[in-house]
């Protein structure tokens, strides 16, 4: 399949980490991979505010964070 331009492909959130586990921490934000091969560290208060409104749900024995629609909203914020 072909990907379109500079679209979000995947991300990893960086939150507060205990200093005894980490030597240094750049900042709180998202490490984002894009479909064109680019990568960026995105500090987005709007994305964190949206994530702060989400909660855990359990379905079929699996615990997940947020709904697909909520996660898509965060991904859309990170693509800007």
XYZ file of N, CA and C in Angstrom:
240
model
N 0.837 -1.184 0.000
C 0.000 0.000 0.000
C 0.876 1.240 0.000
N 0.313 2.351 -0.400
C 1.051 3.608 -0.443
C 0.507 4.553 0.604
N 1.418 5.283 1.225
C 1.042 6.269 2.231
C 1.012 7.647 1.587
N 0.151 8.494 2.113
C 0.052 9.864 1.618
C 0.957 10.780 2.428
N 1.866 11.474 1.788
C 2.635 12.557 2.365
C 3.069 12.447 3.807
N 3.017 13.556 4.481
C 3.502 13.704 5.858
C 2.356 13.451 6.844
N 1.995 12.192 7.018
C 0.904 11.801 7.918
C 1.475 11.013 9.081
N 0.818 11.075 10.216
C 1.272 10.344 11.394
C 1.204 8.842 11.141
N 2.302 8.158 11.430
C 2.370 6.709 11.272
C 2.351 6.020 12.625
N 3.007 6.584 13.613
C 3.054 5.999 14.950
C 3.628 6.997 15.926
N 3.362 6.778 17.202
C 3.930 7.681 18.199
C 4.088 6.970 19.530
N 4.936 7.543 20.336
C 5.203 7.054 21.676
C 5.144 8.265 22.585
N 4.389 8.190 23.637
C 4.258 9.325 24.545
C 5.363 9.278 25.595
N 5.934 10.445 25.877
C 6.938 10.589 26.924
C 6.288 11.383 28.050
N 6.111 10.755 29.187
C 5.498 11.432 30.327
C 6.521 11.552 31.450
N 6.085 11.970 32.598
C 7.002 12.089 33.722
C 7.609 10.728 34.034
N 8.927 10.699 34.090
C 9.647 9.467 34.361
C 10.440 9.657 35.645
N 10.477 8.631 36.449
C 11.209 8.716 37.712
C 12.707 8.869 37.448
N 13.346 9.836 38.092
C 14.773 10.075 37.856
C 15.651 8.869 38.167
N 15.217 8.002 39.074
C 16.044 6.842 39.386
C 16.008 5.786 38.284
N 15.123 5.955 37.294
C 15.064 5.046 36.153
C 15.657 5.661 34.884
N 15.828 6.973 34.848
C 16.221 7.666 33.631
C 17.344 8.660 33.913
N 18.381 8.623 33.093
C 19.508 9.542 33.293
C 19.140 10.976 32.921
N 18.363 11.149 31.879
C 17.941 12.482 31.467
C 16.629 12.367 30.698
N 15.926 13.476 30.594
C 14.631 13.499 29.928
C 14.523 14.801 29.147
N 14.301 14.719 27.851
C 14.244 15.921 27.018
C 13.095 16.827 27.441
N 11.907 16.286 27.523
C 10.721 17.055 27.877
C 9.540 16.099 27.854
N 8.400 16.585 28.272
C 7.180 15.797 28.174
C 6.604 16.045 26.783
N 6.297 14.985 26.044
C 5.772 15.150 24.701
C 5.625 13.819 23.999
N 5.563 13.876 22.683
C 5.363 12.687 21.864
C 6.509 12.539 20.866
N 7.062 11.345 20.764
C 7.981 11.010 19.676
C 7.093 10.497 18.553
N 7.111 11.193 17.420
C 6.167 10.910 16.342
C 6.910 10.468 15.083
N 6.438 9.395 14.466
C 6.946 8.914 13.187
C 5.915 9.237 12.113
N 6.399 9.699 10.953
C 5.511 10.075 9.863
C 5.685 9.140 8.672
N 4.673 9.078 7.814
C 4.674 8.152 6.681
C 5.717 8.491 5.629
N 6.252 9.722 5.624
C 7.282 10.081 4.649
C 8.695 9.805 5.162
N 8.780 9.144 6.330
C 10.077 8.798 6.899
C 10.591 9.803 7.910
N 9.923 10.921 8.072
C 10.336 11.931 9.037
C 9.993 11.479 10.455
N 10.681 12.072 11.408
C 10.400 11.840 12.824
C 10.516 13.180 13.536
N 9.756 13.348 14.600
C 9.795 14.617 15.338
C 9.426 14.374 16.789
N 9.946 15.236 17.652
C 9.490 15.269 19.035
C 8.493 16.407 19.115
N 7.257 16.106 19.493
C 6.191 17.097 19.498
C 5.757 17.368 20.933
N 5.951 18.615 21.364
C 5.451 19.052 22.667
C 4.110 19.718 22.397
N 3.020 19.079 22.821
C 1.684 19.581 22.495
C 0.793 19.588 23.724
N 0.629 20.763 24.352
C -0.305 20.857 25.472
C -1.724 20.443 25.083
N -2.128 20.740 23.826
C -3.474 20.363 23.381
C -3.642 18.840 23.359
N -2.611 18.120 22.901
C -2.687 16.656 22.869
C -2.732 16.097 24.290
N -1.930 16.664 25.195
C -1.950 16.184 26.574
C -3.277 16.504 27.255
N -3.850 17.668 26.950
C -5.169 18.003 27.515
C -6.225 17.015 27.039
N -6.173 16.661 25.748
C -7.132 15.686 25.204
C -6.934 14.322 25.865
N -5.691 13.903 26.039
C -5.409 12.609 26.676
C -5.845 12.614 28.139
N -5.747 13.763 28.778
C -6.138 13.879 30.185
C -7.637 13.654 30.378
N -8.418 13.860 29.325
C -9.872 13.673 29.392
C -10.284 12.220 29.133
N -9.329 11.390 28.697
C -9.632 9.998 28.364
C -9.524 9.124 29.611
N -10.064 7.921 29.512
C -9.994 6.995 30.643
C -9.785 5.568 30.130
N -9.490 4.673 31.059
C -9.326 3.257 30.729
C -10.685 2.572 30.649
N -10.810 1.642 29.711
C -11.999 0.803 29.629
C -11.543 -0.652 29.528
N -12.395 -1.562 29.952
C -12.099 -2.989 29.841
C -13.179 -3.645 29.002
N -12.732 -4.349 27.970
C -13.664 -5.059 27.097
C -13.040 -6.391 26.711
N -13.799 -7.452 26.859
C -13.323 -8.801 26.546
C -12.025 -9.141 27.286
N -11.894 -8.619 28.489
C -10.717 -8.912 29.306
C -9.493 -8.068 28.989
N -9.594 -7.147 28.020
C -8.473 -6.287 27.651
C -8.707 -4.879 28.159
N -7.698 -4.311 28.778
C -7.787 -2.952 29.289
C -7.141 -2.017 28.271
N -7.901 -1.036 27.802
C -7.390 -0.091 26.818
C -7.592 1.334 27.305
N -6.776 2.229 26.771
C -6.862 3.637 27.147
C -7.477 4.423 26.002
N -8.641 4.978 26.222
C -9.310 5.802 25.221
C -10.013 5.002 24.147
N -10.917 5.672 23.490
C -11.630 5.069 22.361
C -10.855 5.349 21.079
N -11.137 4.608 20.008
C -10.478 4.919 18.738
C -10.708 6.370 18.295
N -11.900 6.890 18.500
C -12.194 8.276 18.105
C -11.367 9.265 18.934
N -11.210 9.001 20.229
C -10.405 9.887 21.070
C -8.936 9.859 20.647
N -8.421 8.665 20.365
C -7.032 8.543 19.933
C -6.819 9.210 18.576
N -7.772 9.055 17.657
C -7.675 9.733 16.361
C -7.604 11.244 16.541
N -8.355 11.769 17.489
C -8.320 13.206 17.765
C -6.928 13.659 18.192
N -6.284 12.875 19.053
C -4.924 13.210 19.480
C -3.962 13.110 18.303
N -4.101 12.063 17.495
C -3.225 11.915 16.331
C -3.389 13.087 15.368
N -4.616 13.566 15.186
C -4.855 14.719 14.309
C -4.152 15.958 14.852
N -4.169 16.152 16.159
C -3.470 17.272 16.781
C -1.973 17.163 16.519
N -1.424 15.955 16.649
C 0.019 15.758 16.486
C 0.485 15.928 15.041
N -0.418 15.749 14.067
C -0.058 15.902 12.656
C 0.094 17.354 12.250
N -0.426 18.271 13.024
C -0.394 19.701 12.647
C 1.024 20.238 12.642
